Tab-separated table of C-alpha atoms and ligand atoms in Angstrom:
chain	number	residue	atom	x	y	z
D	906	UNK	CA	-15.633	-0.371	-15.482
D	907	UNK	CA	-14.945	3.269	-16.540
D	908	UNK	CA	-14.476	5.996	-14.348
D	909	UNK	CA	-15.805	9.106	-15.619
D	910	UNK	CA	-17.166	11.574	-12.910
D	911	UNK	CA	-16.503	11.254	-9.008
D	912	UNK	CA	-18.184	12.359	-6.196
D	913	UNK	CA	-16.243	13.457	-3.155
D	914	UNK	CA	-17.745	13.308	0.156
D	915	UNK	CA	-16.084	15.969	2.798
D	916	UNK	CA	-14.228	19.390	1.469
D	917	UNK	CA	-11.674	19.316	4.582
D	918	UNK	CA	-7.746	19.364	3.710
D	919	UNK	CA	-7.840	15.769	2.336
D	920	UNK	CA	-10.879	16.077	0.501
D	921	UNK	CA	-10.652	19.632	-1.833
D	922	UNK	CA	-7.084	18.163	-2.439
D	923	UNK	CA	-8.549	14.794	-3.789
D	924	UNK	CA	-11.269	16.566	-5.718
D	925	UNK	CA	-8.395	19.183	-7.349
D	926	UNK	CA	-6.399	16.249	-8.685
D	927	UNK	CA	-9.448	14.285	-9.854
D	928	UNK	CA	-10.888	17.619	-11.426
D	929	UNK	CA	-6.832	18.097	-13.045
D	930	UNK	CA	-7.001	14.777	-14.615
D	931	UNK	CA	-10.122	15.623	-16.186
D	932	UNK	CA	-13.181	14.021	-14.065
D	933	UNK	CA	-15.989	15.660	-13.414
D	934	UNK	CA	-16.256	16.170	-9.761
D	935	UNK	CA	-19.217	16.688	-7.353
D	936	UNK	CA	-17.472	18.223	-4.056
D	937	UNK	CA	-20.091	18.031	-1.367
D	938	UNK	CA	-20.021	18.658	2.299
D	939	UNK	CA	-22.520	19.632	5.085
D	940	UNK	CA	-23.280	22.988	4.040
D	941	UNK	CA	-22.292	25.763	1.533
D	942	UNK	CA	-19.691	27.047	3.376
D	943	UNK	CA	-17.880	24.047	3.718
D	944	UNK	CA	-17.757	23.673	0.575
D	945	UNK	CA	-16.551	26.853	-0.719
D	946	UNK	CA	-14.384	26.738	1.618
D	947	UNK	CA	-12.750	24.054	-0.150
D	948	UNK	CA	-13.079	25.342	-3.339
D	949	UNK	CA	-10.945	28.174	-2.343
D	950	UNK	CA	-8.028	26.480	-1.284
D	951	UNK	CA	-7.665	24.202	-4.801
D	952	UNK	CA	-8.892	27.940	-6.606
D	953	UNK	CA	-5.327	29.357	-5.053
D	954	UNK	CA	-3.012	26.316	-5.734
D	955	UNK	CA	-4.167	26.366	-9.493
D	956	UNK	CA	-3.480	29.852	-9.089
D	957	UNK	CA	-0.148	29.132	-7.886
D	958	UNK	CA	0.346	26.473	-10.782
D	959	UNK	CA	-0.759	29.433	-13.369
D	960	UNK	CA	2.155	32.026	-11.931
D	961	UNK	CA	4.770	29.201	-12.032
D	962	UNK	CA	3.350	28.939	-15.674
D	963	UNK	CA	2.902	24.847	-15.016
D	964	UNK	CA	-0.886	25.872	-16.504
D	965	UNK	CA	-2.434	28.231	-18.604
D	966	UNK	CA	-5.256	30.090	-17.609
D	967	UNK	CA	-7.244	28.323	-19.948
D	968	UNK	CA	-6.153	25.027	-18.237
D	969	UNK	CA	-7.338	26.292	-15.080
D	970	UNK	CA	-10.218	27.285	-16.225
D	971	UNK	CA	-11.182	23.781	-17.721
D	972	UNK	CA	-10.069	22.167	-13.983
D	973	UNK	CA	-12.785	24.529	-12.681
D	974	UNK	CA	-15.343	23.836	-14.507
D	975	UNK	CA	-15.471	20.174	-13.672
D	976	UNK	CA	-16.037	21.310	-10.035
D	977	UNK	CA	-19.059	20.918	-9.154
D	978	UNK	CA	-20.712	22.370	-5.462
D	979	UNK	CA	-22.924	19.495	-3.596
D	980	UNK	CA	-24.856	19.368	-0.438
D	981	UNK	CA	-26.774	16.468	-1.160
D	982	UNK	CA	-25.636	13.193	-0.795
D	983	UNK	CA	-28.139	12.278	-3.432
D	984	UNK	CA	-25.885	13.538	-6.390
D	985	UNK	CA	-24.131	10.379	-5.888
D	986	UNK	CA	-26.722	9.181	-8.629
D	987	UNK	CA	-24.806	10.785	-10.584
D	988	UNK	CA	-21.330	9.251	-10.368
D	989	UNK	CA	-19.237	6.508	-11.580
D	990	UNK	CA	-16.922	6.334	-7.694
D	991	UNK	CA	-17.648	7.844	-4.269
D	992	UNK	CA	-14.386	8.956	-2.289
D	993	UNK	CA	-15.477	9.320	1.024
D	994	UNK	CA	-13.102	12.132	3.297
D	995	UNK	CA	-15.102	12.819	5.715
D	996	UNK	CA	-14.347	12.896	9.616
D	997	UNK	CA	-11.852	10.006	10.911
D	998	UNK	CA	-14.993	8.238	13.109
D	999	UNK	CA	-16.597	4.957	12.098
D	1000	UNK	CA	-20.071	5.762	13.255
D	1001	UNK	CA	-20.177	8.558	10.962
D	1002	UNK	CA	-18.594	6.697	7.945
D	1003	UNK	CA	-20.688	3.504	8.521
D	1004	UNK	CA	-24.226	6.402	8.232
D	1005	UNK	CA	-22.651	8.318	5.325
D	1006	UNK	CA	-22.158	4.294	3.173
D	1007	UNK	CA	-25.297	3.340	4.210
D	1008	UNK	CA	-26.936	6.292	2.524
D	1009	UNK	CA	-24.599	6.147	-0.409
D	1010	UNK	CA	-25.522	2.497	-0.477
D	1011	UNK	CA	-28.885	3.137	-1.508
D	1012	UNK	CA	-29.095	6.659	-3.328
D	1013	UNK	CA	-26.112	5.163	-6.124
D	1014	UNK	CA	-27.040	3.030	-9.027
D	1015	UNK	CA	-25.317	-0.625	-8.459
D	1016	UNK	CA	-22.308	0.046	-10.601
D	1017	UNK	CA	-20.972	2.697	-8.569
D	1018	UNK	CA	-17.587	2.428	-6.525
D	1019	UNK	CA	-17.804	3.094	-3.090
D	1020	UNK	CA	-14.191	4.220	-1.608
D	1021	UNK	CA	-12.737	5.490	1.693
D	1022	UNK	CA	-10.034	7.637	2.316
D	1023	UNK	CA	-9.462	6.765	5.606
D	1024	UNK	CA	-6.248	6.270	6.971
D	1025	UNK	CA	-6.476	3.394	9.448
D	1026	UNK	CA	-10.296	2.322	9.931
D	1027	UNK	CA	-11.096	-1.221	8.630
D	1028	UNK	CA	-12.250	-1.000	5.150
D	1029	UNK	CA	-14.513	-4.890	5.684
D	1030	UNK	CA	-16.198	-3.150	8.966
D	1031	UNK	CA	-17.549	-0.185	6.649
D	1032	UNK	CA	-18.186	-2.364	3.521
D	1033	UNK	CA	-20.573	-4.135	6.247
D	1034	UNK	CA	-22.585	-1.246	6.208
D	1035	UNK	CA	-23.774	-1.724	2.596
D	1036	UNK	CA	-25.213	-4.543	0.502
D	1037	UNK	CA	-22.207	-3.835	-1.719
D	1038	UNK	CA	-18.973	-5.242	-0.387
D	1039	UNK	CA	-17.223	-6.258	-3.245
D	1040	UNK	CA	-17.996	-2.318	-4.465
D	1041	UNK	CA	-16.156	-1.160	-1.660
D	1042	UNK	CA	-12.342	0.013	-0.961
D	1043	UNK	CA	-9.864	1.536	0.595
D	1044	UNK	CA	-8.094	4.794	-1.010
D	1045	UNK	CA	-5.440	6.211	1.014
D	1046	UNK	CA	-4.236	9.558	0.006
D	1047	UNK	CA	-1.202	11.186	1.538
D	1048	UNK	CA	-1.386	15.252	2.830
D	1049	UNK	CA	-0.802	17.347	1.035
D	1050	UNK	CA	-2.724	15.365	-1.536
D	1051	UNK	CA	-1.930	17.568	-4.915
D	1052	UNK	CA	2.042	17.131	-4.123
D	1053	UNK	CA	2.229	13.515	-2.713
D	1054	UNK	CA	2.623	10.710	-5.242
D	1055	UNK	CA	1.145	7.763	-3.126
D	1056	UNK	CA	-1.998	6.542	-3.028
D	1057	UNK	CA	-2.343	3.326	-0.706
D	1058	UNK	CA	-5.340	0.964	-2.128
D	1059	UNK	CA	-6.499	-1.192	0.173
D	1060	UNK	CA	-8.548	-3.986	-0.202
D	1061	UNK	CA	-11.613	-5.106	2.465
D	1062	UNK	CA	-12.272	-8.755	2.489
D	1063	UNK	CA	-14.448	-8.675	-0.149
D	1064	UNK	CA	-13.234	-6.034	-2.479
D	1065	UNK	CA	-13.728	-7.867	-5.730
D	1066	UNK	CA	-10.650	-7.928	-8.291
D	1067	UNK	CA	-12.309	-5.977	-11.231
D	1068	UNK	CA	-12.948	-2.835	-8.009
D	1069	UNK	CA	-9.068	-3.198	-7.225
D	1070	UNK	CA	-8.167	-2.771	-11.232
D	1071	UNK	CA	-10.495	0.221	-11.768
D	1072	UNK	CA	-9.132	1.991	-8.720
D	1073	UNK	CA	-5.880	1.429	-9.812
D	1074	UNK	CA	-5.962	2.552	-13.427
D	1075	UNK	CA	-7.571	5.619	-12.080
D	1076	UNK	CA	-4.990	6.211	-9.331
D	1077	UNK	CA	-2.306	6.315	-12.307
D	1078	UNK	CA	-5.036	8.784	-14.379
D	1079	UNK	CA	-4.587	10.833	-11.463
D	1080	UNK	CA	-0.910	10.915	-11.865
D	1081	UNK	CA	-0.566	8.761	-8.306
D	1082	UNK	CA	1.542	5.510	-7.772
D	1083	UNK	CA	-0.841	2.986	-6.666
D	1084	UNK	CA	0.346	0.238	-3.619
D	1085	UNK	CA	-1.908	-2.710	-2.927
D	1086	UNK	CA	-2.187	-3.154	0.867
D	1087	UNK	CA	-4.616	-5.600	2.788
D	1088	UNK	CA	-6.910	-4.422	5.338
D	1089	UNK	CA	-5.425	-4.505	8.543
D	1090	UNK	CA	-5.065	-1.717	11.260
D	1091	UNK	CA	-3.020	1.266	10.163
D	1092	UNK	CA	-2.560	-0.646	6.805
D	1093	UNK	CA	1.210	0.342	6.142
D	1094	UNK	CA	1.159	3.622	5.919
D	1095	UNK	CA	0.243	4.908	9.314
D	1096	UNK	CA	1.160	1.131	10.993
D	1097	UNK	CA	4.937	1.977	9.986
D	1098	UNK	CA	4.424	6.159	10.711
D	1099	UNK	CA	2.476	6.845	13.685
D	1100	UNK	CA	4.439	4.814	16.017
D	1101	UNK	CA	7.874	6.718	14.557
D	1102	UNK	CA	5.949	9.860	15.521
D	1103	UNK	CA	4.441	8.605	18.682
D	1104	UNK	CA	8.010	7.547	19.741
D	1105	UNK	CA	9.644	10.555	19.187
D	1106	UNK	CA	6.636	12.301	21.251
D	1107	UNK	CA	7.894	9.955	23.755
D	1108	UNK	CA	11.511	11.644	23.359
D	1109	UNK	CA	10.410	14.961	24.060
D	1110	UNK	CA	7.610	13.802	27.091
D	1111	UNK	CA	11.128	11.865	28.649
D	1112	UNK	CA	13.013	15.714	28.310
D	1113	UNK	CA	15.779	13.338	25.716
D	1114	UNK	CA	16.032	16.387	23.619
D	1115	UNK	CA	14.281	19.303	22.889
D	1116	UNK	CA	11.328	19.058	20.374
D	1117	UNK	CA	13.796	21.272	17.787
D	1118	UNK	CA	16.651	18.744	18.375
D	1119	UNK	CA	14.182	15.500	17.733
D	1120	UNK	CA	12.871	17.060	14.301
D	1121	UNK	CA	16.369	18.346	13.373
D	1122	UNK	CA	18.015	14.780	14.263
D	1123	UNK	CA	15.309	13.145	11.859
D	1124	UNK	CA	15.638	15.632	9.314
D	1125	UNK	CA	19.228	16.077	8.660
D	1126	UNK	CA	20.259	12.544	10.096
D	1127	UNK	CA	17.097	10.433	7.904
D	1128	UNK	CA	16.610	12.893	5.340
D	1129	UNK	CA	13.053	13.044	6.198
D	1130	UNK	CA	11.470	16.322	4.362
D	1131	UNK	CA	9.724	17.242	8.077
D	1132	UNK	CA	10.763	16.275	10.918
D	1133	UNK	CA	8.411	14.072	13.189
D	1134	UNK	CA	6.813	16.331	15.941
D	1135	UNK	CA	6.461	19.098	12.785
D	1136	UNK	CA	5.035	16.463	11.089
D	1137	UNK	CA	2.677	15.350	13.805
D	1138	UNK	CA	1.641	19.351	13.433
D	1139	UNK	CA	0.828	19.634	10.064
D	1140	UNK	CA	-0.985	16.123	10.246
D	1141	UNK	CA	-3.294	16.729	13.241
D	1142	UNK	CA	-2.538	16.155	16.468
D	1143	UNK	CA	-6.326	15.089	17.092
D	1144	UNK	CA	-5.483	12.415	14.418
D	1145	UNK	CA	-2.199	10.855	15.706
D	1146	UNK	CA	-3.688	9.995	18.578
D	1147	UNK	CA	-7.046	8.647	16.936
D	1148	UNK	CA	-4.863	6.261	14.493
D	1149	UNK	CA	-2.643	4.985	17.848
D	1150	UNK	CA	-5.614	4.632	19.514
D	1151	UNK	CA	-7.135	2.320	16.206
D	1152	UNK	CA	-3.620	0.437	16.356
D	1153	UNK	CA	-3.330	-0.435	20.398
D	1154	UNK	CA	-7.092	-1.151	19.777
D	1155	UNK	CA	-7.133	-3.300	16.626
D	1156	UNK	CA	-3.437	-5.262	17.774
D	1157	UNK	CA	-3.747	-5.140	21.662
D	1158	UNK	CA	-0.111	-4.709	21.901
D	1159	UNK	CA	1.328	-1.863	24.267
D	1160	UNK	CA	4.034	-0.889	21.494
D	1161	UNK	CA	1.153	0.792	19.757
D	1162	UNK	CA	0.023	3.410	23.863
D	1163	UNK	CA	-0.365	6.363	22.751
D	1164	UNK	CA	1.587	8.903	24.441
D	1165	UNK	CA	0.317	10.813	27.732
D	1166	UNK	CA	1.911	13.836	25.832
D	1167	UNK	CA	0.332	13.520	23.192
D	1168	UNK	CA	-3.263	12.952	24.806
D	1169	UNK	CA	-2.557	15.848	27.183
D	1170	UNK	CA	-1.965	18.049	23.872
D	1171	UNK	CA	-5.521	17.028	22.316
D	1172	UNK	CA	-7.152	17.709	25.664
D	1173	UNK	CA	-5.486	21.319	25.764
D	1174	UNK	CA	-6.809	21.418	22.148
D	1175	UNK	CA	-3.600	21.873	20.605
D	1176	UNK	CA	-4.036	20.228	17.719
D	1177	UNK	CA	-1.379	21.410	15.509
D	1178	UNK	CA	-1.511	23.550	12.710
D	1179	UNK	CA	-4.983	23.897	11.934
D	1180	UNK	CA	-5.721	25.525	15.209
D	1181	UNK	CA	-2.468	27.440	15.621
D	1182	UNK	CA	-0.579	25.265	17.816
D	1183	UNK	CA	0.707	22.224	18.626
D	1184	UNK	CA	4.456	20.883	19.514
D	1185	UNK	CA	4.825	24.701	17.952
D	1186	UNK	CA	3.355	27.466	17.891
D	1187	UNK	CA	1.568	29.025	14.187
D	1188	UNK	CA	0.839	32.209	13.211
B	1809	CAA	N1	-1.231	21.955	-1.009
B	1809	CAA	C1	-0.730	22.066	-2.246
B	1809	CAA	N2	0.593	22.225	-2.518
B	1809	CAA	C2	1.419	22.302	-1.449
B	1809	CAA	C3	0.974	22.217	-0.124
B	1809	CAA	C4	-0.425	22.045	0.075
B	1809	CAA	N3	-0.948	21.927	1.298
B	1809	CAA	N4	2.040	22.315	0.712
B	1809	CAA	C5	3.112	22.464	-0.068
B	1809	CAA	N5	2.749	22.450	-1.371
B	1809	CAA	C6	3.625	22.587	-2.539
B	1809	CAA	C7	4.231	23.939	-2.545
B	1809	CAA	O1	3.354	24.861	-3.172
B	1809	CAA	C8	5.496	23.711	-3.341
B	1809	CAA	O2	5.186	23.696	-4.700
B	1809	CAA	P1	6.056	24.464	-5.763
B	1809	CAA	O3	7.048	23.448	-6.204
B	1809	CAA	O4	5.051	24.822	-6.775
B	1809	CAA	O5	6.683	25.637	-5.082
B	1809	CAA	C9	5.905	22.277	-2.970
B	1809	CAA	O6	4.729	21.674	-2.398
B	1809	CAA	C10	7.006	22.272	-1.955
B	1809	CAA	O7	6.605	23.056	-0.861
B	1809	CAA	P2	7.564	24.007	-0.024
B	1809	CAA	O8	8.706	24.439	-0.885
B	1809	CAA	O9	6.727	25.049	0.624
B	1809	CAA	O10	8.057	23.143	1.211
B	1809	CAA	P3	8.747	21.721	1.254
B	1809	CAA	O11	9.791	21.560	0.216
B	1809	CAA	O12	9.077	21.523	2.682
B	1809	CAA	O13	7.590	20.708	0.881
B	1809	CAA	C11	6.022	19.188	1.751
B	1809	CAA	C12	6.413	20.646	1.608
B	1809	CAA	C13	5.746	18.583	0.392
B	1809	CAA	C14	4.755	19.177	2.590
B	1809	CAA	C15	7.213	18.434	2.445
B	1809	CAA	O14	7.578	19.090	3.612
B	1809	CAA	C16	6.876	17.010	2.778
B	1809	CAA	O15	6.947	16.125	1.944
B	1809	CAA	N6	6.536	16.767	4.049
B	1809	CAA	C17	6.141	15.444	4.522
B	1809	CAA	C18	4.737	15.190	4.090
B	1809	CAA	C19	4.258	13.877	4.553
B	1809	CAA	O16	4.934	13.090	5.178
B	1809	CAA	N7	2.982	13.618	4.240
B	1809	CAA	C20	2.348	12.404	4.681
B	1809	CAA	C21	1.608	12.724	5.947
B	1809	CAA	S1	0.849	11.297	6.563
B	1809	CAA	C22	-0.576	11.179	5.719
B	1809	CAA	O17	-0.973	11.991	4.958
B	1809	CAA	C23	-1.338	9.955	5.983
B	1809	CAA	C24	-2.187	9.920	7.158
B	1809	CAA	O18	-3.090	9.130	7.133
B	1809	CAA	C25	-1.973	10.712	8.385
């Protein structure tokens, strides 16, 4: 199978950074999302990081230009007719992915890849939702996508083995480092991460240190680049909580309760980051 031009569903954070890096590597990319808007919106943020990569002269303007031009606007879930792969980035809820497949299912020609990028819902429960299971996989980019080297491919019950190759040759196109992971809740990624973070929101919640202290203590004494509660921040705090909540649900094990903090936070709608605070406050 060869992998020429992508489609990628939702222009959030996870999915104008998948759609720069498959646009860099020379794919020709259909970025689509609800409306207009949406999708400029996303087409701004990878127009100023090749901007950035132009000053730091890592790319000519010419380059740039190129990497635009195989962006390409969609609101119309029917230019997936037009694809060779569909990475799906939309919002972290299975109702919503199982709709968006089931479209996708039946607007794209039979050869066409159907992948997720979600980072801890059960790639064989939305394969279900299409009469193409073998077509379908898991592929787990890390935030910020143009930076991180990861990508975590996992594989649904009945991803067939020719799928897994493709989506792994194309991960190392990309410039990513491909890791095969089965399909189980959190896969490894967020099954090893979450509960570090949810742990150390248990720190702060039991007054153990102060949230500066927990992040510095990780940071200088792990050598993690963030420390957790930042972390937690610049992830979504909205998302923590929905990946716990997929790992107490999918392994029944209390280890995995999210903490009361932490749901008190998303109530409050301090989500982090993205709406100005979270565990700190953004300007
Ligand atoms: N988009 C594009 N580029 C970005 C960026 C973004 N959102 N954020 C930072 N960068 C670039 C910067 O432009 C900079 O590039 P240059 O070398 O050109 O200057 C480079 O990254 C380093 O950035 P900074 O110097 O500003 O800051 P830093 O050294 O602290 O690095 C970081 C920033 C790469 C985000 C680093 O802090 C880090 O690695 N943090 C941890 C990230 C992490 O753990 N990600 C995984 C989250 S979990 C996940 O994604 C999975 C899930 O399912 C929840």
């Amino acid at each position: 199978m060869e992998i020429k031009s992508v489609m990628v569903v939702g222009a959030g954070q996870m999915g104008s950074g998948i759609a720069q890096v498959c646009a860099m590597a020379g794919y020709k990319v259909y970025l689509n999302d609800l409306t207009d808007e949406l999708v400029e919106k996303g087409l701004n943020v990878i127009e100023k990081n090749l901007s950035r990569q132009v000053e730091k002269e890592r790319m000519t303007e010419i380059e740039k230009a190129n990497v635009v031009e195989n962006l390409n606007r969609s609101t119309d879930l029917n230019d997936a007719e037009k694809v060779d792969i569909v990475i799906e980035a939309a919002t972290e809820n299975m109702e919503v992915k199982k709709e968006i497949f089931a479209k996708l299912d039946k607007i794209a020609p039979e050869h066409v890849i159907l992948a997720s990028n979600t980072s801890s819902l059960p790639i064989t429960e939305i394969a279900a939702a299409t009469t193409r299971p073998e077509k379908v996989i898991g592929m787990h980019f890390m935030n910020p996508v143009p930076v991180m080297r990861l990508i975590e491919i996992i594989r649904g019950l009945a991803t067939a083995d020719e799928v897994y190759k493709t989506v792994e040759a194309m991960a190392k196109t990309l410039g990513k480092v491909p890791v095969e992971v089965n399909d189980f809740p959190g896969f490894v990624s967020n099954r090893v991460l979450m509960p570090m973070i949810n742990e150390a929101i248990y720190t702060l919640y039991e007054s153990v240190a102060t949230k500066e202290a927990i992040d510095e203590v990780m940071k200088l004494g792990m050598n993690h680049p963030m420390g957790p509660l930042t972390l937690a921040d610049f992830i979504g705090l909205d998302t923590c909580l929905y990946i716990m909540e997929t790992l107490h649900e999918g392994f029944g094990d209390d280890k995995y309760r999210p903490c009361p903090l932490l749901r008190k936070y998303v109530k409050a709608g301090w989500l982090g980051k993205k709406t100005g605070r979270g565990f700190y406050i953004y300007d």
